[in-house]
PDB file of C-alpha atoms in Angstrom:
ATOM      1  CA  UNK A 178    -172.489 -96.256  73.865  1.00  0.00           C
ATOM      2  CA  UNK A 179    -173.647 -94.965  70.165  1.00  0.00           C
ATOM      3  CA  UNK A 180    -171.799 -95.887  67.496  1.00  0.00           C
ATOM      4  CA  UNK A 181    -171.527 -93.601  64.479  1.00  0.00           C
ATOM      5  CA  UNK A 182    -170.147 -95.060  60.852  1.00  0.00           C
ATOM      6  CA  UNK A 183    -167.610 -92.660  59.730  1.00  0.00           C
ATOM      7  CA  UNK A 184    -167.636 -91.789  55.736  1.00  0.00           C
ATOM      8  CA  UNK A 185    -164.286 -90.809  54.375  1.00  0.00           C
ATOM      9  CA  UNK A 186    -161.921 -89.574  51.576  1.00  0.00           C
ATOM     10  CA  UNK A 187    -158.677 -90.650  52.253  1.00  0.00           C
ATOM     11  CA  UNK A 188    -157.680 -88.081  49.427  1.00  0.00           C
ATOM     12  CA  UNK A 189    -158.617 -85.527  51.916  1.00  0.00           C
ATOM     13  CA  UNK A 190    -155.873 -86.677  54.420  1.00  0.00           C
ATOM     14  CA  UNK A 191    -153.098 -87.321  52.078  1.00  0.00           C
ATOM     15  CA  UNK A 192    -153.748 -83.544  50.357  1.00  0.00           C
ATOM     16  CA  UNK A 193    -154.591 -81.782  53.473  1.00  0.00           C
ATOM     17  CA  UNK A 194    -151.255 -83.821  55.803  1.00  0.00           C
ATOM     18  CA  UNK A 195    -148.783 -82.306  53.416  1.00  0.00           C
ATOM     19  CA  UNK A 196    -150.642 -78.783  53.683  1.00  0.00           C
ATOM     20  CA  UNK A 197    -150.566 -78.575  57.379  1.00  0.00           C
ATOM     21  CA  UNK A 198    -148.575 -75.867  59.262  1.00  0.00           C
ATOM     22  CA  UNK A 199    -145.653 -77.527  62.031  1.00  0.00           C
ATOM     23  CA  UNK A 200    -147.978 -77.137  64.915  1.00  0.00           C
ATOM     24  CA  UNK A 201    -150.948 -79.265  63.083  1.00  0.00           C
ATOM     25  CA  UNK A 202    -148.170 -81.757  61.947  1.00  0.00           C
ATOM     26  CA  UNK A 203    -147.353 -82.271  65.577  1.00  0.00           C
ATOM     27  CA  UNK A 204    -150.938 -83.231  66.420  1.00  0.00           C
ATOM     28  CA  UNK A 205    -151.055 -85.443  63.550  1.00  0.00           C
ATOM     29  CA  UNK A 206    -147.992 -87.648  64.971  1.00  0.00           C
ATOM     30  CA  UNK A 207    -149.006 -87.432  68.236  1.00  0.00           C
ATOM     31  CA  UNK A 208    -152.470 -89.017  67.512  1.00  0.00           C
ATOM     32  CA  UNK A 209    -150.441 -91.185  64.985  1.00  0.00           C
ATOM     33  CA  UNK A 210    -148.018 -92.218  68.018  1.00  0.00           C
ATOM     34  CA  UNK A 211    -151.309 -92.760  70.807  1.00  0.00           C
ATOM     35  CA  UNK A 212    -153.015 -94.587  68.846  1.00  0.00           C
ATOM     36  CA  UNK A 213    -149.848 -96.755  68.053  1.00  0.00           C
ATOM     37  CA  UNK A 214    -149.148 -97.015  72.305  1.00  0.00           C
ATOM     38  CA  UNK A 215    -152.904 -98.072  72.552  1.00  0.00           C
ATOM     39  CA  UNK A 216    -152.779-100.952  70.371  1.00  0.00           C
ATOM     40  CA  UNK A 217    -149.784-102.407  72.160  1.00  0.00           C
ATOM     41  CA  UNK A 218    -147.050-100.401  70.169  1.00  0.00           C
ATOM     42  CA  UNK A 219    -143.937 -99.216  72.160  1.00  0.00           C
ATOM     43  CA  UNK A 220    -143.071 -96.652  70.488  1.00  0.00           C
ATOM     44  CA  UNK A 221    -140.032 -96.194  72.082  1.00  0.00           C
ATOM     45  CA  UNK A 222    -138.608 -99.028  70.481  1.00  0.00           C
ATOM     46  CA  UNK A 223    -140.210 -98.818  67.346  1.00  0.00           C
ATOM     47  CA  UNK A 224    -141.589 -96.320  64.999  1.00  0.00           C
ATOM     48  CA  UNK A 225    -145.349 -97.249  64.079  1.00  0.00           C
ATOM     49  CA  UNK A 226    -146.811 -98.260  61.096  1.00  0.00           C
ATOM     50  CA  UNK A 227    -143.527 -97.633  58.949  1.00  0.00           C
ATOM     51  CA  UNK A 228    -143.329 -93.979  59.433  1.00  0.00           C
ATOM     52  CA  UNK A 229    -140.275 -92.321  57.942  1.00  0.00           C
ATOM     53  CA  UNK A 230    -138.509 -89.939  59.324  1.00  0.00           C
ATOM     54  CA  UNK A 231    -136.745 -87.183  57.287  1.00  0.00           C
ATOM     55  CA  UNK A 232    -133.872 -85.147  57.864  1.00  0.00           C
ATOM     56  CA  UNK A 233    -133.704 -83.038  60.911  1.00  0.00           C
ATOM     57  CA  UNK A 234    -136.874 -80.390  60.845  1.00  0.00           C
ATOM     58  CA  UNK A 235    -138.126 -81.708  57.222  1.00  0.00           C
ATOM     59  CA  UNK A 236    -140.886 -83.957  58.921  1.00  0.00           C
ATOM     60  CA  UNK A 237    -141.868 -87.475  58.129  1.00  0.00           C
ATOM     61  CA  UNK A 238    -143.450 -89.196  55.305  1.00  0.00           C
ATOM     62  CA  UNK A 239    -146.706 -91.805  56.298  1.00  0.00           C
ATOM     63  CA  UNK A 240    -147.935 -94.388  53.720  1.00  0.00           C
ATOM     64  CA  UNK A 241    -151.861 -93.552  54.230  1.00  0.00           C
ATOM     65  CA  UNK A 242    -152.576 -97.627  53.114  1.00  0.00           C
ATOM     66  CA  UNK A 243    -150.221 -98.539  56.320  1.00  0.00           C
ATOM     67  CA  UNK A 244    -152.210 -97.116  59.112  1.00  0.00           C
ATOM     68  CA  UNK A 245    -155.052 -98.873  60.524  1.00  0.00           C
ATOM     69  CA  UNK A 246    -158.369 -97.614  59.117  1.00  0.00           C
ATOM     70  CA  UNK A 247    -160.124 -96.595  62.559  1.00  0.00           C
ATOM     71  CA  UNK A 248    -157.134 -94.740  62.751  1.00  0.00           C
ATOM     72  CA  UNK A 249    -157.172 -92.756  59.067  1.00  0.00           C
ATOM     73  CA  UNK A 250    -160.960 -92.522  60.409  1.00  0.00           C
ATOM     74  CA  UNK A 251    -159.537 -90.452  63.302  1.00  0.00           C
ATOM     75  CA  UNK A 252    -157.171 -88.074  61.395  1.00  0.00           C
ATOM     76  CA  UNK A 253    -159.694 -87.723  58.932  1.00  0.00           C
ATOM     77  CA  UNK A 254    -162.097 -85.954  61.741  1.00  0.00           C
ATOM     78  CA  UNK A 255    -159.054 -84.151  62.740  1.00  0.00           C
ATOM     79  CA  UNK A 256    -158.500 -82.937  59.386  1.00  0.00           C
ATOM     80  CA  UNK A 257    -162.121 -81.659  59.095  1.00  0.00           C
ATOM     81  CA  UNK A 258    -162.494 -79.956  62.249  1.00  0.00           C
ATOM     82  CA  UNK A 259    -159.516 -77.531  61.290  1.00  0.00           C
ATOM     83  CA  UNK A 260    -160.784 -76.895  58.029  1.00  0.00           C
ATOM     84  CA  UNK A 261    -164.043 -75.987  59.194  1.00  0.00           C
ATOM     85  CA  UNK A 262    -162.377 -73.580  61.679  1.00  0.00           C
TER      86      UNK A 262
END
């Protein structure tokens, strides 16, 4: 199995997260909550990496420096692959 080094701006994520349409933003926390439930997280107990949650349909608000940096690495390639579409 290849291994590729990932290059990334976190600026990218924080500007683009707060850009993205409900649908996007749901993919976002999803990968967020996966990646949480693969490193041993149970999520229904907890909410990961000190996610906030807003008021009813306002969203959530996630310190970039708290996730784990394979997994900014992740939403970053999200990110990218929607822009370029």
């Amino acid at each position: 199995q290849q291994s590729r080094e990932i290059n990334f701006n976190p600026s990218i994520i924080c500007s683009t997260i707060n850009t993205l349409n409900k649908d996007h933003a749901e993919i976002i926390y999803s990968i967020i909550l996966h990646h949480a439930v693969l490193c041993g997280i149970d999520v229904r107990e907890v909410i990961p990496y000190e996610i906030k949650l807003l008021p009813v349909g306002k969203g959530l608000t996630v310190k970039l420096e708290k996730l784990p940096i394979e997994l900014q690495k992740i939403l970053y390639c999200y990110i990218i692959s929607k822009q370029r579409n």
